[in-house]
Coordinates of N, CA and C in Angstrom, one line a residue:
V1 N 16.5 -18.6 38.3 CA 16.4 -17.7 39.5 C 15.3 -18.3 40.3
C2 N 15.7 -18.5 41.7 CA 14.6 -19.4 42.3 C 13.4 -18.4 42.6
G3 N 12.5 -19.3 42.8 CA 11.0 -19.0 43.0 C 10.3 -18.3 41.7
E4 N 10.9 -18.2 40.6 CA 10.4 -17.6 39.6 C 9.9 -18.8 38.6
P5 N 8.6 -18.6 37.9 CA 8.4 -19.7 36.8 C 9.5 -19.8 35.7
R6 N 9.7 -21.0 35.2 CA 10.5 -21.0 34.2 C 9.8 -21.9 32.8
W7 N 10.2 -21.6 31.7 CA 9.6 -22.4 30.6 C 10.6 -23.4 30.1
L8 N 10.0 -24.5 30.1 CA 11.3 -25.5 29.5 C 11.0 -26.1 28.4
L9 N 11.8 -26.4 27.4 CA 11.3 -27.3 26.1 C 12.5 -28.5 26.4
T10 N 11.5 -29.6 26.3 CA 12.1 -30.9 26.8 C 11.9 -31.8 25.7
T11 N 12.8 -32.7 25.7 CA 12.7 -33.9 24.8 C 12.9 -35.3 25.5
K12 N 12.4 -36.1 25.3 CA 12.4 -37.5 26.3 C 12.4 -38.6 25.2
V13 N 13.3 -39.7 25.6 CA 13.4 -40.8 24.8 C 13.5 -42.0 25.9
R14 N 12.7 -43.0 25.7 CA 12.7 -44.3 26.4 C 14.0 -45.0 26.2
L15 N 14.5 -45.8 27.3 CA 15.5 -46.6 27.3 C 14.8 -48.0 27.4
A16 N 15.3 -49.0 26.4 CA 14.8 -50.2 26.4 C 15.9 -51.3 26.4
D17 N 15.9 -52.4 27.3 CA 16.7 -53.5 27.2 C 16.7 -54.2 26.0
A18 N 17.5 -55.3 26.0 CA 17.7 -56.0 24.8 C 16.4 -56.8 24.4
Q19 N 15.5 -57.1 25.4 CA 14.3 -57.7 25.1 C 13.0 -56.7 24.7
G20 N 13.6 -55.5 24.8 CA 12.5 -54.4 24.4 C 11.9 -53.8 25.6
A21 N 12.0 -54.3 26.9 CA 11.3 -53.9 28.1 C 11.9 -52.4 28.3
I22 N 10.9 -51.4 28.7 CA 11.5 -50.1 29.1 C 11.9 -50.1 30.5
V23 N 13.2 -49.7 30.5 CA 14.0 -49.7 31.8 C 14.3 -48.3 32.3
G24 N 14.0 -47.4 31.5 CA 14.3 -46.1 31.8 C 13.9 -44.9 30.9
L25 N 14.3 -43.5 31.2 CA 14.0 -42.6 30.4 C 15.1 -41.6 30.3
V26 N 15.5 -41.0 29.4 CA 16.6 -40.1 29.1 C 16.0 -39.0 28.6
G27 N 16.4 -37.8 29.1 CA 15.9 -36.6 28.7 C 16.7 -35.3 28.9
I28 N 16.2 -34.4 28.1 CA 17.1 -33.1 28.1 C 16.3 -31.9 28.1
G29 N 16.4 -31.0 28.9 CA 15.7 -29.8 28.7 C 16.6 -28.5 28.5
R30 N 15.7 -27.7 28.0 CA 16.4 -26.2 27.7 C 15.6 -25.2 28.2
D31 N 16.2 -24.2 28.8 CA 15.4 -23.1 29.5 C 15.1 -22.2 28.4
I32 N 13.9 -21.8 28.0 CA 13.5 -21.1 27.0 C 12.6 -19.8 27.4
T33 N 12.7 -19.6 28.7 CA 12.2 -18.4 29.3 C 12.3 -17.3 28.6
E34 N 13.4 -17.0 28.4 CA 14.0 -15.7 27.7 C 13.5 -15.6 26.2
L35 N 13.5 -16.6 25.5 CA 12.9 -16.7 24.4 C 11.6 -16.5 24.3
R36 N 10.7 -17.1 24.9 CA 9.3 -16.8 25.3 C 9.1 -15.3 25.6
D37 N 9.7 -14.7 26.5 CA 9.7 -13.2 27.1 C 9.9 -12.5 25.7
A38 N 10.9 -12.8 25.1 CA 11.4 -12.2 23.9 C 10.2 -12.2 22.8
R39 N 9.5 -13.2 22.5 CA 8.5 -13.4 21.4 C 7.1 -12.7 22.0
S40 N 6.9 -12.7 23.2 CA 5.9 -12.0 23.9 C 6.1 -10.4 23.6
A41 N 7.2 -10.0 23.9 CA 7.4 -8.5 23.6 C 7.4 -8.2 22.4
L42 N 8.0 -9.0 21.4 CA 7.8 -8.9 19.9 C 6.2 -8.8 19.2
E43 N 5.5 -9.7 19.9 CA 4.2 -9.8 19.5 C 3.3 -8.5 20.1
E44 N 3.9 -8.0 21.4 CA 3.2 -6.7 21.8 C 3.8 -5.4 21.0
L45 N 5.0 -5.5 20.4 CA 5.4 -4.3 19.4 C 4.5 -4.6 18.2
N46 N 4.4 -5.8 17.7 CA 3.7 -5.9 16.4 C 2.2 -5.3 16.7
R47 N 1.7 -5.6 17.7 CA 0.2 -5.0 18.1 C 0.3 -3.4 18.1
T48 N 1.3 -3.0 18.8 CA 1.6 -1.5 18.8 C 1.7 -1.1 17.5
L49 N 2.4 -1.4 16.6 CA 2.8 -1.0 15.3 C 1.6 -1.0 14.5
E50 N 0.8 -2.3 14.4 CA -0.3 -2.0 13.7 C -1.4 -1.1 14.1
V51 N -1.4 -0.9 15.4 CA -2.5 0.3 15.9 C -1.8 1.4 15.1
R52 N -0.6 1.9 15.4 CA 0.1 3.1 14.7 C -0.3 3.3 13.4
V53 N 0.1 2.0 12.6 CA -0.4 2.0 11.1 C -1.8 2.3 10.7
A54 N -2.6 1.9 11.3 CA -4.0 1.9 11.3 C -4.4 3.6 11.5
E55 N -3.8 4.0 12.7 CA -4.0 5.5 12.9 C -3.4 6.6 11.6
R56 N -2.2 6.1 11.4 CA -1.6 6.9 10.4 C -2.3 6.8 9.1
T57 N -2.7 5.4 8.7 CA -3.4 5.4 7.6 C -5.0 6.3 7.6
S58 N -5.4 6.3 8.8 CA -6.6 6.9 8.8 C -6.3 8.4 8.6
S59 N -5.3 8.8 9.3 CA -5.0 10.5 9.0 C -4.7 10.8 7.7
L60 N -4.0 9.7 6.9 CA -3.6 9.9 5.6 C -4.9 10.1 4.8
V61 N -5.7 9.3 5.0 CA -7.2 9.3 4.1 C -7.8 10.6 4.4
E62 N -7.9 11.1 5.8 CA -8.5 12.2 6.1 C -7.8 13.4 5.4
A63 N -6.4 13.4 5.5 CA -5.7 14.5 4.8 C -5.9 14.6 3.3
Q64 N -6.0 13.4 2.6 CA -6.2 13.2 1.3 C -7.5 13.8 0.8
R65 N -8.5 13.5 1.8 CA -10.1 14.0 1.5 C -10.1 15.4 1.5
I66 N -9.4 15.9 2.7 CA -9.4 17.5 2.8 C -8.6 18.1 1.7
A67 N -7.6 17.7 1.1 CA -6.8 18.3 0.1 C -7.2 17.9 -1.2
K68 N -8.3 16.9 -1.3 CA -8.8 16.5 -2.6 C -7.6 16.0 -3.5
L69 N -6.8 15.3 -2.7 CA -5.5 14.8 -3.2 C -5.5 13.3 -3.2
G70 N -5.7 12.5 -4.2 CA -5.4 11.0 -4.0 C -4.0 10.7 -4.6
S71 N -3.8 9.3 -4.3 CA -2.6 8.7 -4.7 C -2.9 7.5 -5.7
W72 N -1.9 7.1 -6.4 CA -2.2 5.9 -7.4 C -0.7 5.3 -7.8
E73 N -0.9 4.0 -8.4 CA 0.3 3.5 -8.9 C 0.1 2.6 -10.0
Y74 N 0.8 2.5 -10.9 CA 0.5 1.7 -12.2 C 1.9 0.5 -12.1
E75 N 1.5 -0.5 -12.2 CA 2.6 -1.7 -12.5 C 2.7 -2.0 -13.8
F76 N 3.9 -1.9 -14.6 CA 4.2 -2.1 -15.9 C 4.0 -3.7 -16.0
G77 N 4.6 -4.7 -15.1 CA 4.6 -6.0 -15.3 C 3.3 -6.5 -15.5
S78 N 2.3 -6.3 -14.5 CA 0.9 -6.7 -14.6 C -0.2 -5.9 -15.2
A79 N 0.1 -4.5 -15.6 CA -0.6 -3.7 -16.3 C -1.7 -3.4 -15.4
S80 N -1.4 -3.3 -14.3 CA -2.4 -2.9 -13.5 C -2.2 -1.5 -12.5
A81 N -3.6 -1.0 -12.3 CA -3.5 0.3 -11.5 C -4.1 0.1 -10.3
A82 N -3.6 0.8 -8.9 CA -4.2 0.8 -7.8 C -4.4 2.2 -7.3
F83 N -5.6 2.7 -6.7 CA -6.0 3.9 -6.4 C -6.4 4.0 -5.0
S84 N -6.0 5.1 -4.5 CA -6.5 5.2 -3.0 C -7.9 5.6 -3.0
A85 N -8.7 5.7 -2.0 CA -10.0 5.8 -1.8 C -10.3 7.3 -2.4
E86 N -9.5 8.2 -1.9 CA -9.9 9.5 -2.4 C -9.5 9.7 -4.1
A87 N -8.4 9.0 -4.7 CA -8.3 9.2 -5.9 C -9.6 8.6 -6.7
R88 N -10.1 7.5 -6.3 CA -11.3 6.8 -6.8 C -12.5 7.8 -6.8
R89 N -12.4 8.5 -5.6 CA -13.7 9.4 -5.4 C -13.4 10.4 -6.4
I90 N -12.4 11.1 -6.7 CA -11.9 12.3 -7.5 C -12.3 11.7 -8.8
L91 N -11.8 10.5 -9.4 CA -12.1 10.0 -10.5 C -13.6 9.5 -10.9
D92 N -14.3 9.4 -9.8 CA -15.8 8.9 -9.8 C -15.6 7.5 -10.5
V93 N -15.0 6.6 -9.8 CA -14.9 5.4 -10.3 C -15.2 4.3 -9.1
D94 N -15.9 3.2 -9.3 CA -16.1 2.2 -8.2 C -15.0 1.7 -7.7
G95 N -15.1 1.5 -6.3 CA -13.8 1.0 -5.7 C -13.7 -0.5 -5.6
E96 N -14.6 -1.1 -6.3 CA -14.5 -2.6 -6.5 C -13.8 -2.9 -7.9
L97 N -13.9 -2.1 -8.9 CA -13.4 -2.4 -10.2 C -11.9 -2.1 -10.4
A98 N -11.5 -3.1 -11.2 CA -10.0 -2.7 -11.6 C -10.0 -2.0 -12.8
L99 N -9.3 -1.1 -12.8 CA -9.3 -0.2 -14.3 C -8.1 -0.5 -15.0
S100 N -8.5 -0.7 -16.3 CA -7.5 -0.9 -17.3 C -7.0 0.4 -17.8
S101 N -5.8 0.4 -18.4 CA -5.3 1.9 -19.1 C -6.5 2.3 -20.3
T102 N -7.1 1.5 -20.8 CA -8.5 1.7 -21.7 C -9.3 2.6 -20.9
D103 N -9.7 2.1 -19.7 CA -10.8 2.9 -19.0 C -10.3 4.1 -18.3
L104 N -9.0 4.0 -18.0 CA -8.4 5.6 -17.7 C -8.5 6.4 -18.8
V105 N -8.1 6.1 -19.7 CA -8.0 7.0 -21.4 C -9.5 7.3 -21.5
A106 N -10.7 6.6 -21.2 CA -11.8 6.9 -21.6 C -12.5 8.1 -20.6
L107 N -11.8 8.1 -19.4 CA -12.2 9.0 -18.3 C -11.6 10.5 -18.9
L108 N -10.5 10.5 -19.8 CA -10.0 11.7 -20.0 C -11.1 12.6 -21.0
H109 N -11.0 13.9 -20.9 CA -11.7 15.0 -21.7 C -10.9 14.6 -23.2
P110 N -11.9 14.5 -24.2 CA -11.4 14.2 -25.5 C -10.3 15.0 -26.0
D111 N -10.3 16.6 -25.7 CA -9.5 17.4 -25.9 C -8.1 17.3 -25.3
D112 N -8.0 16.5 -24.1 CA -7.0 16.5 -23.3 C -6.2 15.0 -23.5
R113 N -6.7 14.2 -24.1 CA -6.3 12.9 -24.3 C -4.7 12.9 -24.7
A114 N -4.5 13.4 -25.9 CA -3.2 13.4 -26.6 C -2.1 14.1 -25.7
G115 N -2.4 15.2 -24.8 CA -1.6 15.6 -24.1 C -1.3 15.0 -23.0
A116 N -2.3 14.3 -22.4 CA -2.2 13.3 -21.3 C -1.4 12.0 -21.8
L117 N -1.5 11.6 -22.8 CA -0.7 10.4 -23.1 C 0.8 10.9 -23.4
A118 N 1.0 12.1 -24.0 CA 2.4 12.5 -24.2 C 2.9 12.7 -23.0
A119 N 2.3 13.2 -22.0 CA 3.0 13.4 -20.5 C 3.2 12.0 -19.8
L120 N 2.3 11.1 -20.1 CA 2.7 9.8 -19.7 C 3.9 9.2 -20.4
D121 N 4.2 9.4 -21.6 CA 5.5 9.0 -22.2 C 6.6 9.7 -21.6
R122 N 6.4 11.0 -21.4 CA 7.8 11.6 -20.8 C 7.8 11.2 -19.3
V123 N 7.0 10.5 -18.6 CA 7.0 10.1 -17.2 C 7.8 9.1 -17.2
R124 N 7.5 8.3 -18.4 CA 8.3 6.9 -18.7 C 9.7 7.1 -18.8
E125 N 10.2 8.0 -19.2 CA 11.4 8.5 -19.9 C 12.2 9.3 -19.0
R126 N 11.7 9.8 -17.8 CA 12.3 10.7 -16.9 C 12.4 10.0 -15.5
L127 N 13.2 10.4 -14.7 CA 13.2 9.9 -13.3 C 12.8 10.8 -12.3
G128 N 12.5 12.2 -12.9 CA 12.0 13.1 -11.9 C 10.5 13.2 -12.1
P129 N 9.7 13.7 -11.0 CA 8.3 13.9 -11.2 C 7.9 14.8 -12.4
E130 N 6.8 14.5 -13.1 CA 6.1 15.1 -14.2 C 4.8 15.6 -13.9
P131 N 4.7 17.1 -13.7 CA 3.3 17.4 -13.5 C 2.6 17.8 -14.8
H132 N 1.5 17.6 -14.5 CA 0.3 17.7 -15.8 C -1.0 18.0 -15.3
E133 N -1.5 19.1 -16.1 CA -3.2 19.5 -15.8 C -3.9 18.9 -16.8
L134 N -5.0 18.2 -16.5 CA -5.9 17.8 -17.4 C -7.6 17.8 -17.0
R135 N -8.2 17.5 -17.7 CA -9.8 17.5 -17.4 C -10.1 16.1 -17.5
I136 N -11.1 15.4 -16.8 CA -11.9 14.4 -17.0 C -13.5 14.7 -17.0
V137 N -14.0 13.6 -17.8 CA -15.6 13.7 -17.6 C -16.2 12.7 -17.0
R138 N -16.8 13.1 -15.7 CA -17.3 12.1 -14.9 C -18.5 11.3 -15.6
K139 N -18.9 10.4 -15.0 CA -20.3 9.7 -15.4 C -21.5 10.6 -15.7
D140 N -21.5 11.6 -14.6 CA -22.9 12.5 -14.9 C -22.5 13.5 -15.9
G141 N -21.4 13.5 -16.7 CA -21.3 14.6 -17.7 C -20.5 15.8 -17.2
R142 N -20.2 15.8 -15.9 CA -19.7 17.0 -15.2 C -17.9 17.0 -15.5
I143 N -17.4 18.2 -15.9 CA -16.1 18.1 -16.2 C -15.4 18.6 -15.0
V144 N -14.2 17.9 -14.7 CA -13.4 18.2 -13.6 C -12.0 18.3 -14.0
Y145 N -11.4 19.5 -13.2 CA -9.9 19.7 -13.5 C -9.1 19.1 -12.7
L146 N -8.0 18.4 -13.0 CA -7.1 17.6 -12.2 C -5.8 18.2 -12.4
A147 N -5.0 18.1 -11.4 CA -3.4 18.4 -11.1 C -2.7 16.9 -11.2
V148 N -2.1 16.4 -12.0 CA -1.6 15.2 -12.0 C -0.1 15.3 -11.9
R149 N 0.7 14.5 -10.8 CA 2.1 14.5 -10.8 C 2.4 12.8 -10.8
A150 N 3.4 12.4 -11.5 CA 3.8 11.1 -11.6 C 5.3 11.1 -11.8
Q151 N 5.8 10.0 -11.2 CA 7.1 9.6 -11.3 C 7.5 8.1 -11.6
T152 N 8.2 7.9 -12.6 CA 8.4 6.5 -12.8 C 9.7 5.8 -11.7
L153 N 9.4 4.5 -11.4 CA 10.3 3.9 -10.4 C 10.9 3.0 -11.3
H154 N 12.3 2.7 -10.9 CA 13.1 1.8 -11.8 C 13.6 0.6 -10.7
G155 N 13.8 -0.6 -11.4 CA 14.3 -1.6 -10.6 C 15.3 -2.2 -11.4
G156 N 16.5 -2.1 -11.2 CA 17.4 -3.0 -12.0 C 17.7 -2.4 -13.3
G157 N 17.4 -1.1 -13.5 CA 17.7 -0.3 -14.8 C 16.4 -0.5 -15.5
T158 N 15.3 -1.3 -15.1 CA 14.1 -1.0 -15.9 C 13.2 -0.5 -15.2
A159 N 12.2 0.5 -15.9 CA 11.1 1.0 -15.4 C 10.0 -0.3 -14.9
T160 N 9.9 0.1 -13.8 CA 8.9 -1.2 -12.9 C 7.4 -0.4 -12.8
R161 N 7.2 0.7 -12.4 CA 5.9 1.3 -12.2 C 6.0 2.7 -12.1
I162 N 4.9 3.2 -11.8 CA 4.8 4.9 -12.0 C 3.9 5.0 -10.8
V163 N 4.2 6.1 -9.9 CA 3.5 6.6 -8.7 C 3.2 7.8 -8.8
G164 N 1.9 8.2 -8.3 CA 1.6 9.5 -8.7 C 0.4 10.0 -7.6
T165 N -0.1 11.2 -8.0 CA -1.1 11.9 -7.2 C -2.1 12.4 -8.1
V166 N -3.2 12.7 -8.0 CA -4.1 13.3 -8.5 C -4.8 14.2 -7.8
Q167 N -5.2 15.4 -8.1 CA -5.7 16.7 -7.3 C -6.9 17.3 -8.1
D168 N -8.1 17.3 -7.2 CA -9.1 18.1 -7.7 C -8.9 19.4 -7.7
I169 N -8.7 20.0 -8.9 CA -8.3 21.6 -8.9 C -9.3 22.5 -9.5
T170 N -10.8 21.7 -9.6 CA -11.9 22.5 -10.3 C -12.3 23.8 -9.7
E171 N -12.5 23.9 -8.3 CA -12.5 25.1 -7.9 C -11.7 26.1 -8.2
R172 N -10.2 25.9 -8.1 CA -9.3 26.9 -8.4 C -9.3 27.3 -9.9
K173 N -9.7 26.5 -10.8 CA -9.7 26.8 -12.4 C -11.1 27.5 -12.6
R174 N -12.2 27.3 -11.8 CA -13.3 28.0 -11.9 C -13.4 29.3 -11.3
A175 N -12.6 29.6 -10.3 CA -12.7 30.9 -9.7 C -12.1 32.2 -10.4

């Protein structure tokens, strides 16, 4: 297009005679203006999407705080658990510490451990969500009532992880 700047990708090679003296130059050029414009548009779209994801994440965090509802997941392969900030607040656990299954069982009220572990076994066997209510004992000794929902996800016919929610229902239970 006349008068508009264009981007060119060029490759050049020297031409030499039999004695090695440079006698010329051969080059080829390819107009990559559309490719650069498309890349710029894609980069702008990525920036826009990152802003939207950050906004949605912030909204989700706020919604979880309001509902006293946290999310979590447990990977069977690595035996590791990940918790949302609200789930960690509800469970009263440090955000920097990794929690093992032993750590999680230790949080449970002694009278609720057997039932919670049995519910976990049912979750592993079922495809649908499994609701369960239980109590935990916080570091300060306070008992907190929780509603927990969990579901096992499968990949290739094998249970790969459990995803779930934990909600503080203490106020409802004490009312």
